[in-house]
Backbone as a ProteinNet text record, in pm:
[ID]
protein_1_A
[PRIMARY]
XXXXXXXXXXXXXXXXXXXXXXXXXXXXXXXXXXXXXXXXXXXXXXXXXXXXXXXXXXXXXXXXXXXXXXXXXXXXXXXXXXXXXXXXXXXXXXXXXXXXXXXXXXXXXXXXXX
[TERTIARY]
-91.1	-117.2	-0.8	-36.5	64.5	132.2	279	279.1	278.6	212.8	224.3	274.9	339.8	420.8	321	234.4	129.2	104.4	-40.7	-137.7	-201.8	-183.5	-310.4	-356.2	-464	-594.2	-512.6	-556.4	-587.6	-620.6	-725.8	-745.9	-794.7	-873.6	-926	-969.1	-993.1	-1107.7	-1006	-948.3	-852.1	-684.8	-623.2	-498.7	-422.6	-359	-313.7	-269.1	-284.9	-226.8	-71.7	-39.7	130.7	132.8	53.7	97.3	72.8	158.8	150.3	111.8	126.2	108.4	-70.7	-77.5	-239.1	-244.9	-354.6	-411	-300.2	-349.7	-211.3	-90.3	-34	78.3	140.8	86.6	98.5	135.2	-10.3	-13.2	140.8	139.5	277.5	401.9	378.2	506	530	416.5	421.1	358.6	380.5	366.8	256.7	139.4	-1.4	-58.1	-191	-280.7	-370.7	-395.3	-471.7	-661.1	-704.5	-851.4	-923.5	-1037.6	-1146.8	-1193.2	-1156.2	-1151.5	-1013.3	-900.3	-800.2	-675.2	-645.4	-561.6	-513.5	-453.7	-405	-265.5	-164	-44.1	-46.2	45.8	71.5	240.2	302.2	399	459.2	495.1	558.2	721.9	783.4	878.5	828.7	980.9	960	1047	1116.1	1193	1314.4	1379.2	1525.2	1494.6	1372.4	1405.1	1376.5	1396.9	1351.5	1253.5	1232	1103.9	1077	956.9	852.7	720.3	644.5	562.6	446.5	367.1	250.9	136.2	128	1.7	-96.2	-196.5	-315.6	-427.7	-520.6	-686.1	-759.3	-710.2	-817	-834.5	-878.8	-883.6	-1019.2	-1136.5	-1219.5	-1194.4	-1108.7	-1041.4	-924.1	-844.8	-762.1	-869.3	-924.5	-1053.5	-1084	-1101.4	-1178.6	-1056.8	-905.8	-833.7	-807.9	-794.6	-744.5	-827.1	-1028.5	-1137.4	-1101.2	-1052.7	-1057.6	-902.8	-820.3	-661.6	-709.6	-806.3	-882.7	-924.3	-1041.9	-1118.5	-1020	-857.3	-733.2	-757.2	-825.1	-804.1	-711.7	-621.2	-521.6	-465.1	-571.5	-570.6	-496	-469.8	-356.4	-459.5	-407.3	-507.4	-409.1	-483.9	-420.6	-340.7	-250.9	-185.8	-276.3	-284.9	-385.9	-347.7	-460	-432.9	-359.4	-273.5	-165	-221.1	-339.8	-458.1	-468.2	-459.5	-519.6	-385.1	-235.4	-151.3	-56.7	-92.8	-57.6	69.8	174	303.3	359.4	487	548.4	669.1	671.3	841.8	898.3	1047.6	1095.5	1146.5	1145.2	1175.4	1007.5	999.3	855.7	807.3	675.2	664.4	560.8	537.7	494.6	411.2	330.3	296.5	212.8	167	110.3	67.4	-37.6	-129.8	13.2	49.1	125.7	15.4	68.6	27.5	36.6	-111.3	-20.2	64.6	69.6	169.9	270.1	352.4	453.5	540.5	586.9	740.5	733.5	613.1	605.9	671.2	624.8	703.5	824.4	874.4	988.1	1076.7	1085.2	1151.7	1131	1050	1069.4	1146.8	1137.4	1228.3	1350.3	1372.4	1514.8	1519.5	1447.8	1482.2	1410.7	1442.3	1403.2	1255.9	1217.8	1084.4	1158.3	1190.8	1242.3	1232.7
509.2	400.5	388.7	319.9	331.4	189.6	190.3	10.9	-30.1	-85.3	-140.6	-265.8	-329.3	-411.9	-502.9	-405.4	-493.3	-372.4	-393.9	-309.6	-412.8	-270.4	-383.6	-238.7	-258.4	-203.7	-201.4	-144.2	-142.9	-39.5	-78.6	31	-16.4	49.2	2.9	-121	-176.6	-324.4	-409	-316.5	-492	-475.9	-522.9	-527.6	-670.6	-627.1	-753	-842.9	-945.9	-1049.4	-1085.8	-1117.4	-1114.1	-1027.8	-877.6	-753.6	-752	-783.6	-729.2	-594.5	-528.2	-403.2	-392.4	-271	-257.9	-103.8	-69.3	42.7	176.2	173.7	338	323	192.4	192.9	217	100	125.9	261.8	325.1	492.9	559.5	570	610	587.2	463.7	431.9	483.4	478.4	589.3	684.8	777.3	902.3	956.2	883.2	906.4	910.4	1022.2	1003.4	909.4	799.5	734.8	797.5	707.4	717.6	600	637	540.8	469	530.7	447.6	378.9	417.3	360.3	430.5	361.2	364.4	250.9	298.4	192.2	211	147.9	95.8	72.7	143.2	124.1	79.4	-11.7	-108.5	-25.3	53.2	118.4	118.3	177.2	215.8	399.6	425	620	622.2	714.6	800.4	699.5	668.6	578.9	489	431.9	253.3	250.5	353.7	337.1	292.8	212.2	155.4	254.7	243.9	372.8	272.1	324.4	317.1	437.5	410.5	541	482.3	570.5	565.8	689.9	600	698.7	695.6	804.3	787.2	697.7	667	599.8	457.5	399.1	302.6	251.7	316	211.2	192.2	237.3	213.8	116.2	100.2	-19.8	-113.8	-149.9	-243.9	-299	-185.6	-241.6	-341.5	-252.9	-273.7	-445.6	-451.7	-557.5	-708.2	-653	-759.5	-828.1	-695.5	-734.1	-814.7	-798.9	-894.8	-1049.1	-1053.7	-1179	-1251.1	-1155.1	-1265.2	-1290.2	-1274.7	-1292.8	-1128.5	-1009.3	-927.1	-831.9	-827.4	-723.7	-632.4	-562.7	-392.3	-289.8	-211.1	-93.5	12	87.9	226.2	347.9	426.2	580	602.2	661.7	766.3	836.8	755.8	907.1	1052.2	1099.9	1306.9	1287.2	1395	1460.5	1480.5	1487.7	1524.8	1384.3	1294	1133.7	1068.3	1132.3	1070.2	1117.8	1080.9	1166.9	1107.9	987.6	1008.3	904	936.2	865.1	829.1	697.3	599	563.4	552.5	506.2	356.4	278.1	123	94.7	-33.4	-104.4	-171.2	-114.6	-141.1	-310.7	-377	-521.3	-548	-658.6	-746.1	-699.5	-744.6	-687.8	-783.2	-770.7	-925.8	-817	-916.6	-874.5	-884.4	-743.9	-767.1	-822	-896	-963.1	-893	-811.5	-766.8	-749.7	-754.9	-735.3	-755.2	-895.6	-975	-881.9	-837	-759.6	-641.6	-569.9	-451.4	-401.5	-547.8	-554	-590.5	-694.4	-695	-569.9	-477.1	-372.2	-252.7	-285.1	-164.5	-210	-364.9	-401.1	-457.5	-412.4	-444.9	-576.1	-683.7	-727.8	-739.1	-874.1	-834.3	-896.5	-758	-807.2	-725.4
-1389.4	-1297.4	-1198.2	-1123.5	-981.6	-971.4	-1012.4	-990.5	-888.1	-807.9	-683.1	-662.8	-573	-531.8	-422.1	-338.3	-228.3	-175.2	-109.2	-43.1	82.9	162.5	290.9	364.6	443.4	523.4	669.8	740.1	869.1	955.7	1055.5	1147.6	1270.2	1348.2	1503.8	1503.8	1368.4	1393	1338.9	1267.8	1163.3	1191.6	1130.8	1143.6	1013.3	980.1	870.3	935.6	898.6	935.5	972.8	1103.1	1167.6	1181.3	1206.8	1289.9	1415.2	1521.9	1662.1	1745.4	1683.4	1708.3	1689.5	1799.2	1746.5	1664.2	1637.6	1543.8	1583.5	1713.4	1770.9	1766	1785.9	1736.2	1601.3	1544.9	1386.5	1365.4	1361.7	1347.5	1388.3	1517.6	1575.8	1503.2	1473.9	1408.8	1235.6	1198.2	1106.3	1061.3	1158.1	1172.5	1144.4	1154.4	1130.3	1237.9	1222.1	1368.7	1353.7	1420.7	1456.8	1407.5	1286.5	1212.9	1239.9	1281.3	1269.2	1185.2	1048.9	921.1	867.4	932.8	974.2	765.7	764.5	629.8	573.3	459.3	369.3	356.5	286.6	310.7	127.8	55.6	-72.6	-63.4	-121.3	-123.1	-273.6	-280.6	-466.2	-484.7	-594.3	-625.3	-648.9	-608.8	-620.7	-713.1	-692.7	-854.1	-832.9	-928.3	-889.4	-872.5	-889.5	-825.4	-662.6	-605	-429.9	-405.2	-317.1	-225.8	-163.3	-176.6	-71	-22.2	53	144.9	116.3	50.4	49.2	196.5	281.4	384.1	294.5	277.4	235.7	311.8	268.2	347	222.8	125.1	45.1	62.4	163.3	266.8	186.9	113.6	19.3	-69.4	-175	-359.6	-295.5	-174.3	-128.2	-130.5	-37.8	-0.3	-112.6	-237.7	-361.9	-451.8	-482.5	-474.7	-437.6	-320.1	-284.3	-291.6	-307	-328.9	-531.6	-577.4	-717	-732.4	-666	-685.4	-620.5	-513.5	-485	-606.9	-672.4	-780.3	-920.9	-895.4	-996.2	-1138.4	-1049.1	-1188.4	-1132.9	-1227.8	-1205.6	-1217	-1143.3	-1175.8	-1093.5	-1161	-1062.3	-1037.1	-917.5	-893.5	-972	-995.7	-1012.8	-906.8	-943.9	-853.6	-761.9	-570.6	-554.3	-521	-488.4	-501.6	-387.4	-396.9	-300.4	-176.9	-179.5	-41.3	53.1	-78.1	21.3	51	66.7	44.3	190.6	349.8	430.8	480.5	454	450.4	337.2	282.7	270.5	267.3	322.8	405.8	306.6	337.5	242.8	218.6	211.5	174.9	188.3	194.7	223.5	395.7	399.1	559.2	515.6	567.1	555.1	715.5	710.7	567.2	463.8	360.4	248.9	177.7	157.9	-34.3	-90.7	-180.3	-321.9	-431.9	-517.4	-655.8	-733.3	-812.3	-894.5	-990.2	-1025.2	-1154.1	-1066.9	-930	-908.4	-916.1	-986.9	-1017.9	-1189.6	-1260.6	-1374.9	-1332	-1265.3	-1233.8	-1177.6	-1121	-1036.2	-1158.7	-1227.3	-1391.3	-1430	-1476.2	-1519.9	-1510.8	-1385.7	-1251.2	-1241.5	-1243.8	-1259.9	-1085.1	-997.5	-868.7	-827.2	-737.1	-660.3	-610.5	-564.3	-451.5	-299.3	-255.4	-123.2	-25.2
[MASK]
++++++++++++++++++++++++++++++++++++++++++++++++++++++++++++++++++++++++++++++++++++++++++++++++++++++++++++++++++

């Protein structure tokens, strides 16, 4: 399982909430080409305790993801395949729903939610 810290959506139609930027930017800024189905934004820890940033294409298991942390269940996704996983940053890019298990995983990890 993947501990996640927060996940969010965006693409041509949406944008999270307090992002200024529109869809091409975003993209640009991290280093993604601009999709019509747009991407998702995984909030994790990497090896060491580092904050990372996963941009993936799995933009409907987020969606699903993020409908099921709504109705309070708190489920983690798998690790996705190396295929759906087209960069990743290092610290955390924001804004983001937080997980709920994240002050769990952040005790675990020893780090911070910051």
């Amino acid at each position: 399982m993947t501990r996640l810290v927060g996940a969010a959506v965006f693409g041509p139609l949406v944008m999270p909430a307090g992002v200024e930027e529109g869809h091409g930017e975003a993209c640009a800024c991290l280093g993604v080409a601009p999709r019509s189905e747009g991407w998702a934004l995984w909030n994790t820890w990497g090896e060491g305790g580092l904050e990372a940033t996963l941009v993936v294409s799995a933009v409907e298991t987020t969606v699903g993801l993020l409908e099921n942390w709504s109705r309070g269940r708190a489920v983690d996704p798998a690790l996705p395949l190396p295929s759906r996983i087209a960069v990743v940053r290092r610290g955390w890019i924001g804004p983001m729903t937080l997980a709920p298990r994240a002050a769990r995983w952040a005790a675990l990890c020893g780090r911070p939610l910051s």
